Amino acid sequence: MQRRGEFRVSVTKDYLVFASAHFVTFAGHRCEGLHGHNYRAHVTVEGALDEESWLVFDFVVLKRIMRRLCEEIDHKVLLPLHNPKLQVEEEGESVTVAYEGKPRYVFPRVDCALLPVPNTTVEMLAELLTCRLRAELQTKGARGLTAIEMEIEENFGQSAIYRVPLP
Ligand SMILES: [Zn+2]
């Protein structure tokens, strides 16, 4: 049988969620108040069929990695480290957040996830989780994968999708 199509495998599970707080800054001088979402991750990997196992990638491994990535930011305040309008600083057991130089929040350090992103939009969360998944897949020696696609939903019917081809 000649195979002309391509395969991709996809995972979204009840436990691939993170209930987290955040706020987004917008263009100009607008900054949201703190609020939360029950985010859900949906990941797809594309690639060549492994012709010993006849699968693209092992679901068990993919689910395990994604579960850990979600748990890392579950029940946390998600704070961006690279937002020029926000000053996020660790001070002992606390994290202080100022917006355009004015103090706004103080959180316990243990309740924060300090993320290397410019804003905690679902777009940036999708890209960040893709980067983290990709690094994990590399350490697991995953071969033959050609792309990762990550969808992060922050509300029913409201999500961002990031797709990156793998070299
Ligand atoms: Zn929000």
mmCIF file with all atom_site columns, C-alpha atoms and ligand atoms in Angstrom:
data_model
loop_
_atom_site.group_PDB
_atom_site.id
_atom_site.type_symbol
_atom_site.label_atom_id
_atom_site.label_alt_id
_atom_site.label_comp_id
_atom_site.label_asym_id
_atom_site.label_entity_id
_atom_site.label_seq_id
_atom_site.pdbx_PDB_ins_code
_atom_site.Cartn_x
_atom_site.Cartn_y
_atom_site.Cartn_z
_atom_site.occupancy
_atom_site.B_iso_or_equiv
_atom_site.pdbx_formal_charge
_atom_site.auth_seq_id
_atom_site.auth_comp_id
_atom_site.auth_asym_id
_atom_site.auth_atom_id
_atom_site.pdbx_PDB_model_num
ATOM   1   C  CA . MET A 1 1   ? 0.000   0.000  0.000  1.00 0.00 ? 1   MET A CA 1
ATOM   2   C  CA . GLN A 1 2   ? 1.362   3.345  -0.993 1.00 0.00 ? 2   GLN A CA 1
ATOM   3   C  CA . ARG A 1 3   ? 0.746   5.931  1.649  1.00 0.00 ? 3   ARG A CA 1
ATOM   4   C  CA . ARG A 1 4   ? 0.041   9.398  0.323  1.00 0.00 ? 4   ARG A CA 1
ATOM   5   C  CA . GLY A 1 5   ? -1.490  11.056 3.363  1.00 0.00 ? 5   GLY A CA 1
ATOM   6   C  CA . GLU A 1 6   ? 0.129   12.430 6.476  1.00 0.00 ? 6   GLU A CA 1
ATOM   7   C  CA . PHE A 1 7   ? -0.525  11.685 10.121 1.00 0.00 ? 7   PHE A CA 1
ATOM   8   C  CA . ARG A 1 8   ? -0.881  13.824 13.160 1.00 0.00 ? 8   ARG A CA 1
ATOM   9   C  CA . VAL A 1 9   ? -1.827  12.898 16.697 1.00 0.00 ? 9   VAL A CA 1
ATOM   10  C  CA . SER A 1 10  ? -3.689  15.091 19.063 1.00 0.00 ? 10  SER A CA 1
ATOM   11  C  CA . VAL A 1 11  ? -4.307  15.186 22.801 1.00 0.00 ? 11  VAL A CA 1
ATOM   12  C  CA . THR A 1 12  ? -6.740  17.149 24.917 1.00 0.00 ? 12  THR A CA 1
ATOM   13  C  CA . LYS A 1 13  ? -7.813  15.776 28.280 1.00 0.00 ? 13  LYS A CA 1
ATOM   14  C  CA . ASP A 1 14  ? -9.741  16.891 31.321 1.00 0.00 ? 14  ASP A CA 1
ATOM   15  C  CA . TYR A 1 15  ? -6.486  17.157 33.217 1.00 0.00 ? 15  TYR A CA 1
ATOM   16  C  CA . LEU A 1 16  ? -4.738  19.273 30.579 1.00 0.00 ? 16  LEU A CA 1
ATOM   17  C  CA . VAL A 1 17  ? -6.117  22.372 32.216 1.00 0.00 ? 17  VAL A CA 1
ATOM   18  C  CA . PHE A 1 18  ? -4.705  25.087 34.379 1.00 0.00 ? 18  PHE A CA 1
ATOM   19  C  CA . ALA A 1 19  ? -6.801  27.370 36.522 1.00 0.00 ? 19  ALA A CA 1
ATOM   20  C  CA . SER A 1 20  ? -4.703  30.485 36.737 1.00 0.00 ? 20  SER A CA 1
ATOM   21  C  CA . ALA A 1 21  ? -4.936  34.204 37.334 1.00 0.00 ? 21  ALA A CA 1
ATOM   22  C  CA . HIS A 1 22  ? -3.596  36.823 34.968 1.00 0.00 ? 22  HIS A CA 1
ATOM   23  C  CA . PHE A 1 23  ? -4.107  40.237 33.472 1.00 0.00 ? 23  PHE A CA 1
ATOM   24  C  CA . VAL A 1 24  ? -3.130  41.588 30.088 1.00 0.00 ? 24  VAL A CA 1
ATOM   25  C  CA . THR A 1 25  ? -1.816  45.007 29.094 1.00 0.00 ? 25  THR A CA 1
ATOM   26  C  CA . PHE A 1 26  ? -3.129  46.505 25.885 1.00 0.00 ? 26  PHE A CA 1
ATOM   27  C  CA . ALA A 1 27  ? -1.821  49.096 23.461 1.00 0.00 ? 27  ALA A CA 1
ATOM   28  C  CA . GLY A 1 28  ? -1.891  52.572 24.947 1.00 0.00 ? 28  GLY A CA 1
ATOM   29  C  CA . HIS A 1 29  ? -2.493  52.880 28.684 1.00 0.00 ? 29  HIS A CA 1
ATOM   30  C  CA . ARG A 1 30  ? -4.979  50.118 29.330 1.00 0.00 ? 30  ARG A CA 1
ATOM   31  C  CA . CYS A 1 31  ? -4.323  47.291 31.726 1.00 0.00 ? 31  CYS A CA 1
ATOM   32  C  CA . GLU A 1 32  ? -6.841  44.662 32.766 1.00 0.00 ? 32  GLU A CA 1
ATOM   33  C  CA . GLY A 1 33  ? -7.633  43.897 36.388 1.00 0.00 ? 33  GLY A CA 1
ATOM   34  C  CA . LEU A 1 34  ? -6.591  40.567 37.851 1.00 0.00 ? 34  LEU A CA 1
ATOM   35  C  CA . HIS A 1 35  ? -8.938  37.728 36.934 1.00 0.00 ? 35  HIS A CA 1
ATOM   36  C  CA . GLY A 1 36  ? -8.788  34.025 36.190 1.00 0.00 ? 36  GLY A CA 1
ATOM   37  C  CA . HIS A 1 37  ? -9.503  31.416 33.546 1.00 0.00 ? 37  HIS A CA 1
ATOM   38  C  CA . ASN A 1 38  ? -9.798  27.670 33.386 1.00 0.00 ? 38  ASN A CA 1
ATOM   39  C  CA . TYR A 1 39  ? -7.359  27.300 30.534 1.00 0.00 ? 39  TYR A CA 1
ATOM   40  C  CA . ARG A 1 40  ? -7.265  24.134 28.481 1.00 0.00 ? 40  ARG A CA 1
ATOM   41  C  CA . ALA A 1 41  ? -4.447  22.864 26.321 1.00 0.00 ? 41  ALA A CA 1
ATOM   42  C  CA . HIS A 1 42  ? -4.911  20.904 23.111 1.00 0.00 ? 42  HIS A CA 1
ATOM   43  C  CA . VAL A 1 43  ? -1.729  19.729 21.459 1.00 0.00 ? 43  VAL A CA 1
ATOM   44  C  CA . THR A 1 44  ? -1.136  18.140 18.074 1.00 0.00 ? 44  THR A CA 1
ATOM   45  C  CA . VAL A 1 45  ? 2.122   16.712 16.799 1.00 0.00 ? 45  VAL A CA 1
ATOM   46  C  CA . GLU A 1 46  ? 2.758   15.913 13.173 1.00 0.00 ? 46  GLU A CA 1
ATOM   47  C  CA . GLY A 1 47  ? 5.374   13.616 11.796 1.00 0.00 ? 47  GLY A CA 1
ATOM   48  C  CA . ALA A 1 48  ? 6.515   10.542 10.043 1.00 0.00 ? 48  ALA A CA 1
ATOM   49  C  CA . LEU A 1 49  ? 5.139   7.185  11.014 1.00 0.00 ? 49  LEU A CA 1
ATOM   50  C  CA . ASP A 1 50  ? 7.594   5.104  12.964 1.00 0.00 ? 50  ASP A CA 1
ATOM   51  C  CA . GLU A 1 51  ? 7.549   1.884  10.973 1.00 0.00 ? 51  GLU A CA 1
ATOM   52  C  CA . GLU A 1 52  ? 8.304   -0.330 13.890 1.00 0.00 ? 52  GLU A CA 1
ATOM   53  C  CA . SER A 1 53  ? 5.470   0.858  16.122 1.00 0.00 ? 53  SER A CA 1
ATOM   54  C  CA . TRP A 1 54  ? 3.241   2.348  13.384 1.00 0.00 ? 54  TRP A CA 1
ATOM   55  C  CA . LEU A 1 55  ? 2.622   5.483  15.320 1.00 0.00 ? 55  LEU A CA 1
ATOM   56  C  CA . VAL A 1 56  ? 3.739   9.108  15.078 1.00 0.00 ? 56  VAL A CA 1
ATOM   57  C  CA . PHE A 1 57  ? 4.320   9.569  18.777 1.00 0.00 ? 57  PHE A CA 1
ATOM   58  C  CA . ASP A 1 58  ? 3.435   7.720  21.956 1.00 0.00 ? 58  ASP A CA 1
ATOM   59  C  CA . PHE A 1 59  ? 0.270   9.229  23.502 1.00 0.00 ? 59  PHE A CA 1
ATOM   60  C  CA . VAL A 1 60  ? 1.338   8.185  26.985 1.00 0.00 ? 60  VAL A CA 1
ATOM   61  C  CA . VAL A 1 61  ? 4.562   10.180 26.787 1.00 0.00 ? 61  VAL A CA 1
ATOM   62  C  CA . LEU A 1 62  ? 2.848   13.182 25.230 1.00 0.00 ? 62  LEU A CA 1
ATOM   63  C  CA . LYS A 1 63  ? 0.127   13.226 27.899 1.00 0.00 ? 63  LYS A CA 1
ATOM   64  C  CA . ARG A 1 64  ? 2.651   12.887 30.704 1.00 0.00 ? 64  ARG A CA 1
ATOM   65  C  CA . ILE A 1 65  ? 4.738   15.819 29.477 1.00 0.00 ? 65  ILE A CA 1
ATOM   66  C  CA . MET A 1 66  ? 1.710   18.025 28.881 1.00 0.00 ? 66  MET A CA 1
ATOM   67  C  CA . ARG A 1 67  ? 0.272   17.212 32.279 1.00 0.00 ? 67  ARG A CA 1
ATOM   68  C  CA . ARG A 1 68  ? 3.468   18.322 33.969 1.00 0.00 ? 68  ARG A CA 1
ATOM   69  C  CA . LEU A 1 69  ? 3.652   21.533 31.928 1.00 0.00 ? 69  LEU A CA 1
ATOM   70  C  CA . CYS A 1 70  ? 0.074   22.382 32.916 1.00 0.00 ? 70  CYS A CA 1
ATOM   71  C  CA . GLU A 1 71  ? 0.665   21.549 36.589 1.00 0.00 ? 71  GLU A CA 1
ATOM   72  C  CA . GLU A 1 72  ? 3.645   23.919 36.686 1.00 0.00 ? 72  GLU A CA 1
ATOM   73  C  CA . ILE A 1 73  ? 1.361   26.900 36.070 1.00 0.00 ? 73  ILE A CA 1
ATOM   74  C  CA . ASP A 1 74  ? -1.883  25.596 37.599 1.00 0.00 ? 74  ASP A CA 1
ATOM   75  C  CA . HIS A 1 75  ? -3.217  27.641 40.546 1.00 0.00 ? 75  HIS A CA 1
ATOM   76  C  CA . LYS A 1 76  ? -0.673  30.386 39.964 1.00 0.00 ? 76  LYS A CA 1
ATOM   77  C  CA . VAL A 1 77  ? -0.707  34.035 39.099 1.00 0.00 ? 77  VAL A CA 1
ATOM   78  C  CA . LEU A 1 78  ? 0.853   34.188 35.630 1.00 0.00 ? 78  LEU A CA 1
ATOM   79  C  CA . LEU A 1 79  ? 3.187   37.156 35.362 1.00 0.00 ? 79  LEU A CA 1
ATOM   80  C  CA . PRO A 1 80  ? 5.143   38.257 32.273 1.00 0.00 ? 80  PRO A CA 1
ATOM   81  C  CA . LEU A 1 81  ? 8.821   39.057 32.779 1.00 0.00 ? 81  LEU A CA 1
ATOM   82  C  CA . HIS A 1 82  ? 9.295   40.860 29.452 1.00 0.00 ? 82  HIS A CA 1
ATOM   83  C  CA . ASN A 1 83  ? 6.531   43.451 29.462 1.00 0.00 ? 83  ASN A CA 1
ATOM   84  C  CA . PRO A 1 84  ? 7.993   46.967 29.211 1.00 0.00 ? 84  PRO A CA 1
ATOM   85  C  CA . LYS A 1 85  ? 4.930   48.437 30.990 1.00 0.00 ? 85  LYS A CA 1
ATOM   86  C  CA . LEU A 1 86  ? 5.157   46.074 33.960 1.00 0.00 ? 86  LEU A CA 1
ATOM   87  C  CA . GLN A 1 87  ? 7.850   45.915 36.577 1.00 0.00 ? 87  GLN A CA 1
ATOM   88  C  CA . VAL A 1 88  ? 7.799   42.443 38.137 1.00 0.00 ? 88  VAL A CA 1
ATOM   89  C  CA . GLU A 1 89  ? 10.263  42.016 40.981 1.00 0.00 ? 89  GLU A CA 1
ATOM   90  C  CA . GLU A 1 90  ? 11.011  39.293 43.474 1.00 0.00 ? 90  GLU A CA 1
ATOM   91  C  CA . GLU A 1 91  ? 11.574  40.622 46.975 1.00 0.00 ? 91  GLU A CA 1
ATOM   92  C  CA . GLY A 1 92  ? 12.232  37.796 49.402 1.00 0.00 ? 92  GLY A CA 1
ATOM   93  C  CA . GLU A 1 93  ? 9.022   35.775 49.756 1.00 0.00 ? 93  GLU A CA 1
ATOM   94  C  CA . SER A 1 94  ? 7.014   38.238 47.674 1.00 0.00 ? 94  SER A CA 1
ATOM   95  C  CA . VAL A 1 95  ? 6.627   39.392 44.109 1.00 0.00 ? 95  VAL A CA 1
ATOM   96  C  CA . THR A 1 96  ? 5.723   43.020 43.530 1.00 0.00 ? 96  THR A CA 1
ATOM   97  C  CA . VAL A 1 97  ? 4.111   44.203 40.325 1.00 0.00 ? 97  VAL A CA 1
ATOM   98  C  CA . ALA A 1 98  ? 4.010   47.811 39.185 1.00 0.00 ? 98  ALA A CA 1
ATOM   99  C  CA . TYR A 1 99  ? 2.262   49.121 36.082 1.00 0.00 ? 99  TYR A CA 1
ATOM   100 C  CA . GLU A 1 100 ? 4.036   52.038 34.413 1.00 0.00 ? 100 GLU A CA 1
ATOM   101 C  CA . GLY A 1 101 ? 5.925   52.667 37.630 1.00 0.00 ? 101 GLY A CA 1
ATOM   102 C  CA . LYS A 1 102 ? 2.885   52.655 39.938 1.00 0.00 ? 102 LYS A CA 1
ATOM   103 C  CA . PRO A 1 103 ? 2.635   49.841 42.516 1.00 0.00 ? 103 PRO A CA 1
ATOM   104 C  CA . ARG A 1 104 ? -0.297  47.584 41.738 1.00 0.00 ? 104 ARG A CA 1
ATOM   105 C  CA . TYR A 1 105 ? 0.018   44.119 43.324 1.00 0.00 ? 105 TYR A CA 1
ATOM   106 C  CA . VAL A 1 106 ? 2.010   42.138 45.854 1.00 0.00 ? 106 VAL A CA 1
ATOM   107 C  CA . PHE A 1 107 ? 1.756   38.336 45.660 1.00 0.00 ? 107 PHE A CA 1
ATOM   108 C  CA . PRO A 1 108 ? 3.338   35.503 47.653 1.00 0.00 ? 108 PRO A CA 1
ATOM   109 C  CA . ARG A 1 109 ? 6.254   34.215 45.561 1.00 0.00 ? 109 ARG A CA 1
ATOM   110 C  CA . VAL A 1 110 ? 5.043   30.601 45.787 1.00 0.00 ? 110 VAL A CA 1
ATOM   111 C  CA . ASP A 1 111 ? 1.754   31.559 44.149 1.00 0.00 ? 111 ASP A CA 1
ATOM   112 C  CA . CYS A 1 112 ? 3.378   33.114 41.088 1.00 0.00 ? 112 CYS A CA 1
ATOM   113 C  CA . ALA A 1 113 ? 4.627   31.705 37.810 1.00 0.00 ? 113 ALA A CA 1
ATOM   114 C  CA . LEU A 1 114 ? 7.129   34.185 36.362 1.00 0.00 ? 114 LEU A CA 1
ATOM   115 C  CA . LEU A 1 115 ? 7.061   33.590 32.639 1.00 0.00 ? 115 LEU A CA 1
ATOM   116 C  CA . PRO A 1 116 ? 9.540   34.679 29.941 1.00 0.00 ? 116 PRO A CA 1
ATOM   117 C  CA . VAL A 1 117 ? 6.834   36.307 27.807 1.00 0.00 ? 117 VAL A CA 1
ATOM   118 C  CA . PRO A 1 118 ? 5.892   39.926 26.997 1.00 0.00 ? 118 PRO A CA 1
ATOM   119 C  CA . ASN A 1 119 ? 2.212   39.479 27.932 1.00 0.00 ? 119 ASN A CA 1
ATOM   120 C  CA . THR A 1 120 ? 0.144   36.596 29.310 1.00 0.00 ? 120 THR A CA 1
ATOM   121 C  CA . THR A 1 121 ? -2.174  36.398 26.315 1.00 0.00 ? 121 THR A CA 1
ATOM   122 C  CA . VAL A 1 122 ? -3.270  32.951 25.150 1.00 0.00 ? 122 VAL A CA 1
ATOM   123 C  CA . GLU A 1 123 ? -1.087  33.504 22.080 1.00 0.00 ? 123 GLU A CA 1
ATOM   124 C  CA . MET A 1 124 ? 2.015   33.880 24.245 1.00 0.00 ? 124 MET A CA 1
ATOM   125 C  CA . LEU A 1 125 ? 0.999   31.005 26.525 1.00 0.00 ? 125 LEU A CA 1
ATOM   126 C  CA . ALA A 1 126 ? 0.573   28.767 23.476 1.00 0.00 ? 126 ALA A CA 1
ATOM   127 C  CA . GLU A 1 127 ? 4.029   29.701 22.216 1.00 0.00 ? 127 GLU A CA 1
ATOM   128 C  CA . LEU A 1 128 ? 5.617   29.219 25.635 1.00 0.00 ? 128 LEU A CA 1
ATOM   129 C  CA . LEU A 1 129 ? 4.064   25.776 26.159 1.00 0.00 ? 129 LEU A CA 1
ATOM   130 C  CA . THR A 1 130 ? 5.130   24.798 22.645 1.00 0.00 ? 130 THR A CA 1
ATOM   131 C  CA . CYS A 1 131 ? 8.741   25.781 23.433 1.00 0.00 ? 131 CYS A CA 1
ATOM   132 C  CA . ARG A 1 132 ? 8.636   23.826 26.688 1.00 0.00 ? 132 ARG A CA 1
ATOM   133 C  CA . LEU A 1 133 ? 7.105   20.781 25.013 1.00 0.00 ? 133 LEU A CA 1
ATOM   134 C  CA . ARG A 1 134 ? 9.659   20.939 22.227 1.00 0.00 ? 134 ARG A CA 1
ATOM   135 C  CA . ALA A 1 135 ? 12.536  20.997 24.739 1.00 0.00 ? 135 ALA A CA 1
ATOM   136 C  CA . GLU A 1 136 ? 11.032  17.984 26.540 1.00 0.00 ? 136 GLU A CA 1
ATOM   137 C  CA . LEU A 1 137 ? 10.591  16.082 23.287 1.00 0.00 ? 137 LEU A CA 1
ATOM   138 C  CA . GLN A 1 138 ? 14.228  16.746 22.420 1.00 0.00 ? 138 GLN A CA 1
ATOM   139 C  CA . THR A 1 139 ? 15.430  15.319 25.729 1.00 0.00 ? 139 THR A CA 1
ATOM   140 C  CA . LYS A 1 140 ? 13.221  12.269 25.102 1.00 0.00 ? 140 LYS A CA 1
ATOM   141 C  CA . GLY A 1 141 ? 14.954  11.818 21.751 1.00 0.00 ? 141 GLY A CA 1
ATOM   142 C  CA . ALA A 1 142 ? 11.724  12.151 19.760 1.00 0.00 ? 142 ALA A CA 1
ATOM   143 C  CA . ARG A 1 143 ? 12.523  11.697 16.066 1.00 0.00 ? 143 ARG A CA 1
ATOM   144 C  CA . GLY A 1 144 ? 10.634  12.236 12.883 1.00 0.00 ? 144 GLY A CA 1
ATOM   145 C  CA . LEU A 1 145 ? 8.303   14.944 14.200 1.00 0.00 ? 145 LEU A CA 1
ATOM   146 C  CA . THR A 1 146 ? 7.699   17.705 11.668 1.00 0.00 ? 146 THR A CA 1
ATOM   147 C  CA . ALA A 1 147 ? 5.490   20.167 13.563 1.00 0.00 ? 147 ALA A CA 1
ATOM   148 C  CA . ILE A 1 148 ? 3.871   20.973 16.880 1.00 0.00 ? 148 ILE A CA 1
ATOM   149 C  CA . GLU A 1 149 ? 0.575   22.785 17.137 1.00 0.00 ? 149 GLU A CA 1
ATOM   150 C  CA . MET A 1 150 ? -0.673  24.081 20.476 1.00 0.00 ? 150 MET A CA 1
ATOM   151 C  CA . GLU A 1 151 ? -4.116  25.448 21.130 1.00 0.00 ? 151 GLU A CA 1
ATOM   152 C  CA . ILE A 1 152 ? -4.788  27.214 24.416 1.00 0.00 ? 152 ILE A CA 1
ATOM   153 C  CA . GLU A 1 153 ? -8.398  27.928 25.213 1.00 0.00 ? 153 GLU A CA 1
ATOM   154 C  CA . GLU A 1 154 ? -9.221  30.499 27.870 1.00 0.00 ? 154 GLU A CA 1
ATOM   155 C  CA . ASN A 1 155 ? -12.968 30.235 27.531 1.00 0.00 ? 155 ASN A CA 1
ATOM   156 C  CA . PHE A 1 156 ? -15.368 28.050 25.620 1.00 0.00 ? 156 PHE A CA 1
ATOM   157 C  CA . GLY A 1 157 ? -14.924 28.811 21.957 1.00 0.00 ? 157 GLY A CA 1
ATOM   158 C  CA . GLN A 1 158 ? -12.122 31.303 22.564 1.00 0.00 ? 158 GLN A CA 1
ATOM   159 C  CA . SER A 1 159 ? -8.589  30.138 21.958 1.00 0.00 ? 159 SER A CA 1
ATOM   160 C  CA . ALA A 1 160 ? -5.277  30.848 20.278 1.00 0.00 ? 160 ALA A CA 1
ATOM   161 C  CA . ILE A 1 161 ? -3.309  28.383 18.182 1.00 0.00 ? 161 ILE A CA 1
ATOM   162 C  CA . TYR A 1 162 ? 0.436   28.373 17.660 1.00 0.00 ? 162 TYR A CA 1
ATOM   163 C  CA . ARG A 1 163 ? 2.069   26.067 15.147 1.00 0.00 ? 163 ARG A CA 1
ATOM   164 C  CA . VAL A 1 164 ? 5.772   25.640 14.625 1.00 0.00 ? 164 VAL A CA 1
ATOM   165 C  CA . PRO A 1 165 ? 7.454   23.427 12.033 1.00 0.00 ? 165 PRO A CA 1
ATOM   166 C  CA . LEU A 1 166 ? 10.380  21.402 13.356 1.00 0.00 ? 166 LEU A CA 1
ATOM   167 C  CA . PRO A 1 167 ? 13.611  21.295 11.362 1.00 0.00 ? 167 PRO A CA 1
HETATM 168 ZN ZN . ZN  B 2 .   ? -8.036  36.923 30.846 1.00 0.00 ? 1   ZN  B ZN 1
#
